[in-house]
Coordinates of C-alpha atoms in Angstrom, one line a residue:
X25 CA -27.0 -41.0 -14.9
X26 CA -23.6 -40.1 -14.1
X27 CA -20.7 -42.5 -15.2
X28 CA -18.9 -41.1 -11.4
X29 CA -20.1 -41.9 -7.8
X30 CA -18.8 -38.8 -6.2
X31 CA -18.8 -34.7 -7.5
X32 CA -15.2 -34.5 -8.6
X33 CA -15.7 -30.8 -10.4
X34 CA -16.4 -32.1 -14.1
X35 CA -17.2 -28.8 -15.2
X36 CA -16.9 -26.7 -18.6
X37 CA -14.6 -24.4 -16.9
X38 CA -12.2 -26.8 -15.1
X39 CA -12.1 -29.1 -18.8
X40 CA -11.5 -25.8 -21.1
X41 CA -8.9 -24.6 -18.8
X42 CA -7.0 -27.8 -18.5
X43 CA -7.1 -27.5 -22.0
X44 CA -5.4 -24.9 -22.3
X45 CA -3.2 -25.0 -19.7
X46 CA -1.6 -28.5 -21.3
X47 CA -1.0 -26.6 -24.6
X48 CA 0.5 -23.6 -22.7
X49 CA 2.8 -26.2 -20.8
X50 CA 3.5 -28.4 -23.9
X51 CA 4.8 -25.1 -25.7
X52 CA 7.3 -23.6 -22.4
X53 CA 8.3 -27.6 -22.4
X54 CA 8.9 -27.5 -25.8
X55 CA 11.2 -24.2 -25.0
X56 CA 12.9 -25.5 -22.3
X57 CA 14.3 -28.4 -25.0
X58 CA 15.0 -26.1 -28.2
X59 CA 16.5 -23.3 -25.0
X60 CA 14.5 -21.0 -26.2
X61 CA 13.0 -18.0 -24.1
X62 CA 10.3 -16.8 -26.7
X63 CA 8.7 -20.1 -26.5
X64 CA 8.8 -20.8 -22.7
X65 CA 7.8 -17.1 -22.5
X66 CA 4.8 -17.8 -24.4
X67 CA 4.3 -21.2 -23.2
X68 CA 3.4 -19.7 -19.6
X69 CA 1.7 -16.4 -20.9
X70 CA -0.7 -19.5 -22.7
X71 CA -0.9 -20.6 -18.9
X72 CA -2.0 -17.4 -17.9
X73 CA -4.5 -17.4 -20.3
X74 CA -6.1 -20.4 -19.3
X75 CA -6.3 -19.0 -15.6
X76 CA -8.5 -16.3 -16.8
X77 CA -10.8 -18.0 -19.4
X78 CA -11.5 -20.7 -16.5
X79 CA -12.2 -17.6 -14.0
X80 CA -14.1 -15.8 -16.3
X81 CA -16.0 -19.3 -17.3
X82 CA -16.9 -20.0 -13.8
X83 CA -17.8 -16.4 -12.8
X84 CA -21.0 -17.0 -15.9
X85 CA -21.8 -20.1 -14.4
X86 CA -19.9 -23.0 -16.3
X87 CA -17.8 -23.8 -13.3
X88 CA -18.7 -25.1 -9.5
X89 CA -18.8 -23.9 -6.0
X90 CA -16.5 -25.0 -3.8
X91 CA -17.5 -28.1 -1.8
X92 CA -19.9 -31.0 -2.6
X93 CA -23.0 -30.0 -5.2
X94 CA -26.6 -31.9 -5.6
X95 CA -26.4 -35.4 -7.2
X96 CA -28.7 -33.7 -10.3
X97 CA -26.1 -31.0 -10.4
X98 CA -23.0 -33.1 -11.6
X99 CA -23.5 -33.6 -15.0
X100 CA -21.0 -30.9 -17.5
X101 CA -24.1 -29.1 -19.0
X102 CA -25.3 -28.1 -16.0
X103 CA -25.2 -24.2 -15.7
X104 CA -24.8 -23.5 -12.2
X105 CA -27.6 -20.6 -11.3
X106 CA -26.1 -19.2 -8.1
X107 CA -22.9 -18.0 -9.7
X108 CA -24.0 -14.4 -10.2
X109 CA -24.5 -13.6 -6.2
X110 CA -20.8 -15.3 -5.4
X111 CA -20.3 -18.7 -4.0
X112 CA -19.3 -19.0 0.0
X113 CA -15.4 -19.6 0.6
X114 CA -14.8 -19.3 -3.5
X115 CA -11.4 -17.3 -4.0
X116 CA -12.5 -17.1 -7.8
X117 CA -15.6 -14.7 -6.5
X118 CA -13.9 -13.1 -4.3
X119 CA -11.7 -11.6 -6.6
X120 CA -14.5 -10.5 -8.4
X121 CA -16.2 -9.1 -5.9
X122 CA -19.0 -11.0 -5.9
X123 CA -19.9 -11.8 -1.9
X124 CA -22.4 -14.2 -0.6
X125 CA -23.7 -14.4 2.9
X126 CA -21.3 -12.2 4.3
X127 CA -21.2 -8.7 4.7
X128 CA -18.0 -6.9 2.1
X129 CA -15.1 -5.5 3.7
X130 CA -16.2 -1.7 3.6
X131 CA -20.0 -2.4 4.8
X132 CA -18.5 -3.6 7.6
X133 CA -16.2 -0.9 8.7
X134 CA -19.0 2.1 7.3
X135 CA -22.1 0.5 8.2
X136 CA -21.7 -1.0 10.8
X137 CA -23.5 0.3 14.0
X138 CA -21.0 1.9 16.8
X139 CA -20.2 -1.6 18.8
X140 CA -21.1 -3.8 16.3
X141 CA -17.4 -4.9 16.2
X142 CA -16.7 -3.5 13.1
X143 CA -14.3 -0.8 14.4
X144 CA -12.3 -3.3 16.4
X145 CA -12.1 -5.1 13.3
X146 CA -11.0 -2.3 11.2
X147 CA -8.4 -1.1 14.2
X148 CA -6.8 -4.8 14.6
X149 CA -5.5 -5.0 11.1
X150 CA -2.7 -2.3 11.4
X151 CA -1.6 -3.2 14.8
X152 CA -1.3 -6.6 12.9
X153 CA 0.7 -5.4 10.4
X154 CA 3.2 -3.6 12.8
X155 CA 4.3 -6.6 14.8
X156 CA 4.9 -8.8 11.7
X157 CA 6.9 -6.2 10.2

């Protein structure tokens, strides 16, 4: 049974990244005090660091979807199985290129049947673009 009432995101990847996110912050703190570059440099390169191992973590399923999971889900060693088709509304497999339930950018403006509202779509963008600029 889980020691939490509510599914807060205790997951491999969000723990391992923390991780190393406090050591990459301790170091670039520990620069800012001695004023040195090299070590504030590498504090935040450390940072960087732990934004791809928890990407790359969550992508192979030691991470969470966005949103509220099943009670029996919540524990740490659960491996979460749906990770390799993409989770809806995740950034994280977006980036990746990993799409679920919706239909990627390009099968939308190729495949799309004529008036399926993908071209109106696709011609929307630029005149976008235009007026902000």
């Amino acid at each position: 049974m889980s020691a939490h009432q509510y599914d807060e995101g205790h997951t491999v990847a969000g723990w391992t990244g923390f991780g190393i996110a406090t050591v990459g912050t301790a170091v670039a703190g520990l620069g800012v005090c001695l004023v040195s570059g090299a070590l504030i440099v590498g504090g935040l390169a450390v940072v960087g660091v732990s934004v791809l191992v928890t990407w790359a973590l969550h992508l192979s399923g030691w991470g969470k979807p966005p949103g509220r999971r099943p009670r029996e889900e919540w524990g740490m060693r659960v491996r979460d199985s749906s990770a390799r088709e993409g989770h809806e509304e995740c950034v994280g497999c977006r980036i990746a290129g990993r799409r679920r339930g919706r239909p990627s950018a390009t099968a939308v403006g190729a495949g799309a049947a004529p008036g399926a509202g993908g071209e109106a779509r696709v011609a929307a963008e630029p005149v976008a673009a235009e007026s902000a600029g």
